[in-house]
Coordinates of C-alpha atoms and ligand atoms in Angstrom, one line a residue:
M47 CA 126.6 65.5 -18.5
S48 CA 126.9 62.9 -21.3
G49 CA 130.6 63.2 -21.3
P50 CA 133.0 63.2 -24.3
W51 CA 132.9 59.5 -24.9
K52 CA 132.2 58.2 -28.3
N53 CA 132.5 54.4 -27.7
P54 CA 129.3 52.5 -26.6
E55 CA 131.2 50.4 -24.1
T56 CA 132.1 53.6 -22.2
I57 CA 128.8 55.5 -22.7
V58 CA 126.7 52.7 -21.2
L59 CA 128.7 52.8 -18.0
H60 CA 129.3 56.6 -17.6
A61 CA 127.0 58.8 -19.6
G62 CA 124.5 60.8 -17.4
H63 CA 125.9 59.8 -14.0
R64 CA 129.2 60.0 -12.1
R65 CA 128.0 60.0 -8.5
D66 CA 124.8 60.8 -6.7
S67 CA 124.8 64.5 -5.8
A68 CA 123.3 63.9 -2.4
T69 CA 125.3 60.8 -1.2
N70 CA 128.2 60.3 -3.6
A71 CA 126.7 56.8 -4.5
V72 CA 128.4 55.4 -7.6
A73 CA 125.6 53.1 -8.6
V74 CA 122.6 55.0 -9.9
P75 CA 120.2 55.3 -6.9
I76 CA 116.6 54.4 -7.2
Y77 CA 114.7 57.6 -6.5
Q78 CA 111.4 55.9 -5.5
T79 CA 109.5 59.2 -4.9
T80 CA 106.4 60.7 -6.5
S81 CA 107.2 64.3 -5.7
Y82 CA 110.0 66.8 -5.1
L83 CA 110.0 69.6 -2.6
F84 CA 109.9 73.1 -4.2
D85 CA 112.3 75.6 -2.8
S86 CA 109.7 78.4 -2.8
A87 CA 106.5 79.5 -4.5
E88 CA 108.6 81.3 -7.1
H89 CA 110.7 78.2 -7.8
A90 CA 107.6 76.1 -8.3
S91 CA 106.0 78.5 -10.7
K92 CA 109.3 78.8 -12.7
L93 CA 109.4 75.0 -13.0
F94 CA 105.8 74.8 -14.2
A95 CA 106.4 77.6 -16.7
L96 CA 109.5 75.8 -18.0
Q97 CA 111.6 78.8 -17.2
E98 CA 113.8 76.5 -15.2
L99 CA 114.1 72.8 -15.8
G100 CA 113.8 70.6 -12.7
N101 CA 111.9 67.8 -11.0
I102 CA 108.2 68.3 -10.4
Y103 CA 106.5 64.9 -10.3
T104 CA 107.6 61.4 -11.3
R105 CA 104.8 61.0 -13.9
I106 CA 106.8 63.6 -15.9
M107 CA 110.4 63.1 -14.8
N108 CA 112.6 61.2 -12.3
P109 CA 116.3 61.3 -11.5
T110 CA 116.8 57.6 -11.9
T111 CA 114.9 57.5 -15.2
A112 CA 116.8 60.6 -16.3
V113 CA 120.1 58.7 -16.2
L114 CA 118.6 55.9 -18.4
E115 CA 117.3 58.6 -20.8
E116 CA 120.6 60.4 -21.0
R117 CA 122.6 57.1 -21.6
M118 CA 120.2 56.0 -24.3
A119 CA 120.3 59.3 -26.0
A120 CA 124.1 59.3 -25.9
L121 CA 124.3 55.8 -27.2
E122 CA 122.0 56.4 -30.1
G123 CA 123.6 59.7 -31.1
G124 CA 120.4 61.7 -30.2
V125 CA 119.9 65.0 -28.4
A126 CA 117.4 63.8 -25.7
A127 CA 115.2 60.8 -24.8
L128 CA 112.0 60.1 -23.0
A129 CA 111.5 56.8 -21.1
V130 CA 108.0 55.4 -21.0
S131 CA 106.3 52.3 -19.5
S132 CA 106.6 49.9 -22.5
G133 CA 107.6 49.7 -26.1
Q134 CA 104.0 49.9 -27.1
A135 CA 103.7 53.2 -25.1
A136 CA 106.8 54.5 -26.8
E137 CA 105.3 53.9 -30.3
F138 CA 101.9 55.4 -29.3
A139 CA 103.5 58.6 -27.8
A140 CA 106.1 58.9 -30.7
I141 CA 103.2 59.1 -33.2
Q142 CA 100.5 60.8 -31.1
N143 CA 102.9 63.6 -30.3
I144 CA 102.7 64.9 -33.9
T145 CA 99.6 63.2 -35.3
H146 CA 96.0 64.1 -34.5
A147 CA 92.5 62.9 -35.7
G148 CA 92.2 63.3 -39.5
D149 CA 96.0 62.9 -40.0
N150 CA 97.8 59.8 -41.3
I151 CA 101.1 58.0 -41.1
V152 CA 102.7 55.6 -43.6
S153 CA 104.1 52.4 -42.1
S154 CA 106.1 49.5 -43.4
T155 CA 104.0 46.3 -43.4
D156 CA 106.9 44.4 -41.6
L157 CA 105.9 45.0 -38.0
Y158 CA 105.7 43.3 -34.6
G159 CA 102.1 42.1 -34.2
G160 CA 101.3 44.4 -31.2
T161 CA 102.4 47.3 -33.3
W162 CA 100.2 46.2 -36.2
N163 CA 97.2 46.1 -33.9
L164 CA 97.9 49.5 -32.5
F165 CA 98.2 50.9 -36.0
A166 CA 95.4 49.1 -37.7
N167 CA 92.8 49.1 -34.9
T168 CA 93.5 51.5 -32.0
F169 CA 94.8 54.4 -34.0
K170 CA 91.8 54.0 -36.3
T171 CA 89.4 54.5 -33.4
L172 CA 91.3 57.8 -32.7
G173 CA 90.8 59.0 -36.3
I174 CA 94.4 58.4 -37.2
E175 CA 94.9 56.4 -40.5
V176 CA 97.9 54.2 -40.9
R177 CA 98.7 53.4 -44.6
F178 CA 100.8 50.2 -44.9
V179 CA 103.4 49.9 -47.7
D180 CA 105.8 47.2 -48.7
P181 CA 109.3 48.3 -47.6
A182 CA 110.9 46.5 -50.6
D183 CA 110.1 49.7 -52.6
P184 CA 111.2 53.0 -50.7
E185 CA 109.2 55.1 -53.2
A186 CA 106.0 53.5 -52.0
F187 CA 106.3 55.7 -48.9
V188 CA 106.2 58.8 -51.1
R189 CA 103.3 57.5 -53.2
A190 CA 101.2 56.8 -50.1
S191 CA 101.8 60.2 -48.5
D192 CA 99.8 63.5 -48.8
A193 CA 99.5 66.8 -47.0
R194 CA 98.1 65.2 -43.8
T195 CA 101.0 62.6 -43.5
R196 CA 102.8 63.3 -40.3
A197 CA 105.4 60.5 -40.2
W198 CA 106.8 57.3 -41.7
Y199 CA 107.3 54.3 -39.5
A200 CA 109.4 51.1 -39.8
E201 CA 111.4 48.5 -37.8
T202 CA 115.1 48.1 -38.5
L203 CA 115.2 44.3 -38.3
P204 CA 111.6 43.1 -38.3
N205 CA 110.8 39.5 -37.5
P206 CA 109.8 36.9 -38.7
K207 CA 111.2 38.0 -42.1
L208 CA 114.4 39.5 -40.7
Q209 CA 114.8 41.7 -43.8
V210 CA 116.6 44.9 -42.9
F211 CA 114.7 48.1 -43.6
P212 CA 116.2 50.5 -46.2
L213 CA 116.9 53.2 -43.6
A214 CA 118.9 55.8 -45.5
E215 CA 116.8 55.5 -48.7
V216 CA 113.5 56.1 -47.0
A217 CA 114.7 58.7 -44.6
A218 CA 116.2 60.8 -47.4
L219 CA 113.0 60.7 -49.4
G220 CA 111.0 61.8 -46.3
R221 CA 113.3 64.7 -45.5
K222 CA 112.8 66.1 -49.0
I223 CA 109.1 66.5 -48.4
G224 CA 109.2 67.2 -44.7
I225 CA 108.2 63.8 -43.3
P226 CA 110.2 62.4 -40.4
L227 CA 111.1 58.7 -40.3
I228 CA 110.4 57.0 -36.9
V229 CA 112.3 53.7 -36.5
D230 CA 111.8 50.9 -34.0
N231 CA 115.3 49.6 -33.3
T232 CA 114.3 47.1 -30.7
A233 CA 115.9 44.1 -32.4
A234 CA 119.2 45.7 -33.4
P235 CA 120.5 48.0 -30.6
L236 CA 124.2 49.0 -31.2
L237 CA 124.2 47.0 -34.5
A238 CA 122.1 49.6 -36.3
R239 CA 122.2 53.4 -35.9
P240 CA 119.0 54.7 -37.5
L241 CA 119.7 58.4 -36.6
A242 CA 123.1 58.3 -38.4
H243 CA 121.2 57.1 -41.5
G244 CA 118.7 60.0 -41.4
A245 CA 115.9 58.7 -39.2
A246 CA 114.4 61.5 -37.1
I247 CA 113.2 59.6 -34.1
V248 CA 114.1 56.1 -32.7
V249 CA 111.8 54.1 -30.4
Y250 CA 112.7 51.0 -28.4
S251 CA 111.0 48.3 -26.4
T252 CA 113.7 48.4 -23.7
T253 CA 112.0 45.2 -22.4
K254 CA 114.2 43.3 -24.8
Y255 CA 118.0 43.6 -25.4
I256 CA 118.4 46.9 -23.4
G257 CA 117.2 45.3 -20.1
G258 CA 118.4 42.0 -21.4
H259 CA 117.3 39.8 -18.6
G260 CA 113.6 39.5 -19.0
T261 CA 112.7 41.4 -15.8
S262 CA 111.2 44.7 -16.7
I263 CA 108.9 46.2 -19.3
G264 CA 109.9 49.6 -20.6
G265 CA 110.1 51.8 -23.7
M266 CA 112.1 54.7 -25.0
I267 CA 111.8 57.5 -27.5
I268 CA 115.0 59.2 -28.7
D269 CA 115.0 62.5 -30.5
G270 CA 117.8 62.8 -33.1
G271 CA 117.5 66.6 -33.0
T272 CA 118.1 66.9 -36.7
F273 CA 114.6 67.2 -38.1
D274 CA 113.6 70.8 -38.8
W275 CA 110.1 70.9 -37.5
A276 CA 109.9 74.7 -38.0
A277 CA 110.7 74.4 -41.7
W278 CA 107.3 72.6 -42.2
P279 CA 104.8 74.6 -40.3
D280 CA 101.8 73.3 -42.2
R281 CA 102.7 69.7 -41.6
F282 CA 103.4 70.1 -37.9
P283 CA 100.9 72.6 -36.5
M284 CA 101.2 70.9 -33.1
L285 CA 104.9 72.1 -32.8
N286 CA 104.5 75.4 -34.7
Q287 CA 101.2 76.8 -33.4
P288 CA 100.3 77.9 -29.9
D289 CA 99.6 74.8 -27.7
P290 CA 96.4 75.6 -25.7
S291 CA 97.3 72.8 -23.2
Y292 CA 100.5 74.7 -22.2
H293 CA 99.4 78.3 -22.0
G294 CA 99.9 78.9 -25.7
A295 CA 103.5 77.6 -25.9
V296 CA 104.9 77.3 -29.5
W297 CA 107.2 74.4 -29.0
V298 CA 109.8 75.2 -31.7
E299 CA 110.1 78.7 -30.2
A300 CA 109.9 77.7 -26.5
V301 CA 112.9 75.3 -26.7
K302 CA 115.2 77.7 -28.5
P303 CA 117.4 78.3 -25.4
L304 CA 117.5 74.6 -24.7
G305 CA 118.5 73.1 -28.1
P306 CA 116.6 71.2 -30.8
I307 CA 114.3 69.3 -28.4
A308 CA 110.9 70.6 -29.4
Y309 CA 109.5 67.2 -30.2
I310 CA 110.8 65.3 -27.1
L311 CA 110.0 68.1 -24.7
K312 CA 106.5 68.4 -25.9
A313 CA 106.0 64.6 -25.6
R314 CA 107.2 64.8 -22.0
V315 CA 105.3 67.8 -20.7
T316 CA 102.1 67.2 -22.6
L317 CA 101.7 63.4 -23.3
L318 CA 103.3 62.1 -20.1
R319 CA 101.4 64.7 -18.2
D320 CA 98.1 63.8 -19.8
V321 CA 98.3 60.1 -20.6
G322 CA 100.7 59.1 -17.8
M323 CA 102.6 56.2 -19.3
A324 CA 105.6 56.8 -16.9
L325 CA 108.3 54.2 -16.3
S326 CA 108.7 53.2 -12.7
P327 CA 112.1 54.3 -11.1
F328 CA 112.7 50.7 -10.1
N329 CA 112.3 49.5 -13.8
A330 CA 114.6 52.4 -14.8
F331 CA 117.2 51.0 -12.4
Q332 CA 116.8 47.5 -13.8
L333 CA 117.1 48.8 -17.4
I334 CA 120.2 50.8 -16.5
Q335 CA 121.8 47.6 -15.1
G336 CA 121.0 45.8 -18.3
L337 CA 122.3 48.7 -20.5
E338 CA 125.7 48.6 -18.7
T339 CA 126.5 45.3 -20.3
L340 CA 124.7 45.7 -23.6
P341 CA 127.8 45.9 -25.8
L342 CA 129.2 42.7 -24.4
R343 CA 125.9 40.9 -24.5
I344 CA 124.9 41.9 -28.1
R345 CA 128.3 40.6 -29.4
A346 CA 127.7 37.3 -27.6
H347 CA 124.1 37.1 -28.9
C348 CA 125.3 37.6 -32.4
A349 CA 128.1 35.1 -32.1
N350 CA 125.9 32.4 -30.7
T351 CA 123.2 33.0 -33.3
Q352 CA 125.6 32.8 -36.1
A353 CA 126.9 29.4 -34.8
V354 CA 123.3 28.2 -34.6
V355 CA 122.6 29.3 -38.1
D356 CA 125.8 27.5 -39.4
Y357 CA 124.5 24.4 -37.6
L358 CA 120.9 24.5 -38.8
V359 CA 121.7 25.2 -42.5
K360 CA 123.3 21.7 -42.6
H361 CA 120.5 19.9 -40.8
P362 CA 118.5 17.5 -43.1
K363 CA 115.2 18.2 -41.3
I364 CA 115.4 21.9 -42.0
T365 CA 114.4 23.3 -45.4
K366 CA 115.3 27.0 -44.8
V367 CA 117.1 29.2 -42.3
I368 CA 115.9 32.9 -42.1
H369 CA 118.7 35.2 -40.9
P370 CA 120.4 38.2 -42.6
S371 CA 123.6 36.1 -43.1
Q372 CA 121.7 33.8 -45.4
Q373 CA 120.2 36.5 -47.6
T374 CA 121.4 37.5 -51.0
G375 CA 120.9 40.4 -53.4
E376 CA 119.3 43.6 -52.2
Y377 CA 118.3 42.2 -48.7
R378 CA 121.9 41.2 -48.1
R379 CA 123.2 44.6 -49.3
R380 CA 120.8 46.3 -46.8
A381 CA 121.9 44.0 -44.0
D382 CA 125.5 44.7 -44.6
A383 CA 124.9 48.5 -45.0
Y384 CA 122.9 48.9 -41.8
L385 CA 124.0 46.1 -39.4
K386 CA 127.5 46.5 -38.1
G387 CA 129.2 44.0 -35.8
G388 CA 126.8 41.1 -36.3
Y389 CA 123.4 40.2 -37.8
G390 CA 121.5 40.1 -34.5
G391 CA 120.2 37.5 -32.1
L392 CA 117.1 36.4 -33.9
L393 CA 116.7 33.7 -36.5
G394 CA 113.9 31.6 -38.0
F395 CA 113.9 28.2 -39.6
E396 CA 111.4 26.1 -41.5
L397 CA 110.9 22.4 -40.6
A398 CA 110.1 20.0 -43.5
G399 CA 107.4 18.4 -41.3
G400 CA 105.1 21.6 -41.1
V401 CA 102.9 22.4 -38.1
D402 CA 103.2 19.1 -36.4
A403 CA 107.0 19.1 -36.6
G404 CA 107.0 22.7 -35.3
K405 CA 104.9 21.9 -32.3
G406 CA 106.8 18.7 -31.6
F407 CA 110.1 20.5 -31.8
I408 CA 109.0 23.2 -29.3
N409 CA 107.7 20.5 -26.9
A410 CA 111.0 18.6 -27.1
L411 CA 113.2 21.6 -26.1
E412 CA 114.8 21.3 -22.7
L413 CA 117.0 24.4 -22.5
F414 CA 115.2 26.9 -24.7
Y415 CA 112.2 28.6 -23.0
H416 CA 108.9 28.5 -24.9
V417 CA 107.9 32.2 -24.5
A418 CA 106.7 35.1 -26.7
N419 CA 109.5 37.4 -25.6
I420 CA 112.8 38.1 -27.4
G421 CA 116.2 39.6 -26.3
D422 CA 116.5 37.7 -23.0
A423 CA 119.9 36.4 -21.7
R424 CA 118.3 33.0 -22.0
S425 CA 117.5 31.2 -25.2
L426 CA 113.8 31.4 -26.3
A427 CA 111.8 29.7 -28.9
I428 CA 108.3 30.0 -30.4
H429 CA 106.2 28.4 -33.2
P430 CA 104.3 31.4 -34.6
A431 CA 101.7 29.4 -36.7
S432 CA 100.3 27.7 -33.5
T433 CA 100.7 30.7 -31.2
T434 CA 101.3 34.4 -32.0
H435 CA 99.9 34.1 -35.6
S436 CA 97.2 31.4 -35.0
Q437 CA 94.4 33.9 -35.4
L438 CA 95.5 34.7 -38.9
T439 CA 94.3 32.7 -42.0
V440 CA 97.1 30.6 -43.5
G441 CA 97.2 33.0 -46.4
D442 CA 97.7 36.0 -44.0
Q443 CA 100.3 34.0 -42.1
L444 CA 102.3 33.5 -45.3
K445 CA 102.1 37.2 -46.1
T446 CA 103.7 38.0 -42.8
G447 CA 106.5 35.4 -43.5
V448 CA 105.1 32.7 -41.2
T449 CA 105.0 29.3 -42.9
P450 CA 103.4 26.3 -41.1
G451 CA 106.8 24.9 -40.0
Y452 CA 108.4 28.2 -39.1
V453 CA 110.2 28.3 -35.7
R454 CA 111.6 31.5 -34.3
L455 CA 114.6 31.5 -32.0
S456 CA 116.0 34.3 -29.8
V457 CA 119.4 32.9 -29.1
G458 CA 120.7 33.6 -25.6
L459 CA 124.0 33.7 -23.8
E460 CA 124.4 30.1 -22.6
H461 CA 127.4 28.1 -23.8
I462 CA 127.1 27.4 -27.5
D463 CA 127.7 23.7 -27.0
D464 CA 124.6 23.5 -24.7
I465 CA 122.5 25.5 -27.1
L466 CA 123.4 23.3 -30.0
A467 CA 123.0 20.1 -27.9
D468 CA 119.4 21.2 -27.0
L469 CA 118.5 21.9 -30.7
E470 CA 120.0 18.6 -31.7
Q471 CA 118.1 16.5 -29.2
A472 CA 114.8 18.3 -30.1
L473 CA 115.3 17.8 -33.8
A474 CA 116.1 14.1 -33.3
K475 CA 112.7 13.7 -31.6
I476 CA 110.6 14.9 -34.5
Ligands
LIG798 N1 108.6 46.6 -30.9 C1 109.1 45.3 -31.1 C2 110.0 45.1 -32.3 C3 108.8 44.3 -30.3 O1 109.3 43.1 -30.5 C4 107.9 44.6 -29.2 C5 107.5 43.5 -28.2 O2 107.6 42.3 -28.5 C6 107.4 45.8 -29.0 C7 107.8 46.8 -29.9 C8 106.5 46.2 -27.9 O3 107.2 46.3 -26.7 P1 106.7 46.1 -25.2 O4 106.4 44.6 -25.1 O5 107.8 46.6 -24.3 O6 105.4 46.9 -25.1

């Protein structure tokens, strides 16, 4: 039901839903139900045996959430998607789906802090090793891999460095040795298309630009359907050997009549079933509302951000502006190769006055909100050295790209004159 549309502006409004089958409602209804009546005992057993696909229980699927999933899969160019309760849950499930105790993954070092913690600490307690490599060198992923490596992981546009990941280079190296690239595209929806560049799986924190209004936490996993799990049976026993948790199903075989959805179907019917990180139907509705205007919003975020960058580079109290438009050499080449239609809504800058200037600037803001979030319709600011990164040593802060005077902005959709006026009055006070 995704429709024939290729353009994002149309997909976000039409894919996955024309009208409600029960009421003809045009807006996607909120199916706030836990359960679905089975037609008969035979119908119920067919659903549980996956001989027929249909609604069983909202922990595993829901008609409101299904529209969000279908829209995001269509938008991203994937074959199917799975919505979960947060971006963190999406990362956890995307990796746990194919990685067990004793296995490892290789990840870029340039990650959101919450992801870093999940990888370095929580996965370790589960016996899953995460090997971190510098994404400046794509071959580093190959060198860090062995027979127990199940996936490579990266963010398209990681902050605070905002250096675009070499998507096609790394994805191609992985495909040669049977390792799928999982990409977090949270900071660059629509701008970057990781699946088109060879990534196997895309994850999102839909909390950010997808929802777009700072109301709902959510996550998404999108299966590109192009990774040949069956060609690497030793690397992916969990998809190629009988699954004892689903009466011996071999996932790559079981999905043959349904299409290349072994990975995402297994995640739904085993991980959502067992771990239960389901998205609430109400949040799915909110995220659908946000998604419907994503193409318009992302263009406006990019335009406002570029105007802020152009203003800040000329300001005497600012020593450096961090934004893909300001990069040169290989980083600029990657930004231009992988970001289309704008360089995103995030930027960083360094104040000559260090930590005190950073804190003073944040305190002086009147329009920008001082919050840890990104991707809201409102403009947001944070001073990482005194907040998100304050537990790190100054040396470790520098490694992650956080200097004492670094300020991060997530530029919103207010009128650009009001955004610039707020920055100007705050800079005048420090
Ligand atoms: N990935 C990125 C790039 C993020 O910025 C965040 C949150 O800030 C997450 C994942 C985690 O998402 P959530 O907060 O929805 O769990």
